Amino acid sequence: LHLKPFFDEEASESHTHADMVRTAIVKLGGVAVTERDSTKIVHTTDYKVMLKEALKTEQKAAAGYEEVLSLIKDDEEMYDSIEQIYFQELRSVEEVTQLM
């Protein structure tokens, strides 16, 4: 099972999402956090473990964006942007689930 293309695409998508969120935070007058999540990174060559960890990451991201959506209902433009990210995260959850 060749997972490199999948993980490369996920990394690129995550970078794009981070840029969009940073822009939204600045638009609201905030300062974007530049520190990564404190969740331990699991290093392994076992593809089953990789996919299990990826699924946890994607589920956590989707839940986070879902929570944000409930906070920004009054800003239609920002809501639409974050909603698109949320949908992409849900799609990623489905993709990882299928790979498992």
Steps between C-alpha positions, in 0.01 A plus 500: 500500500654830387390775735751771410273671242212496747703651783663756266154617394379512860802710601439742214131525591586567865737779401229661286251473786747659742550794262124551472452487876790740563342745257165471679659554841681813380177626340338478843788697653663204668848355495541156346665235717814365340559205731397151394254289690660318794372159389787254484609406148523123458790392280450157346545293186179306569243631253210390723633716783558788257139483382367469855692812603393683184137418573530642853659816360233547232217437746648752744537759223142449381367534855701818549368661184146393588538677834631815331200506265266538796696809610506691170143474372474879468791533255372344178828527309706346777235237568510392135880475505514297820208285387696404187794398717264301724360314199854423378586360843189279494605377156847423638345300785312296240813449287705376795217272608490348151877447500478313828 
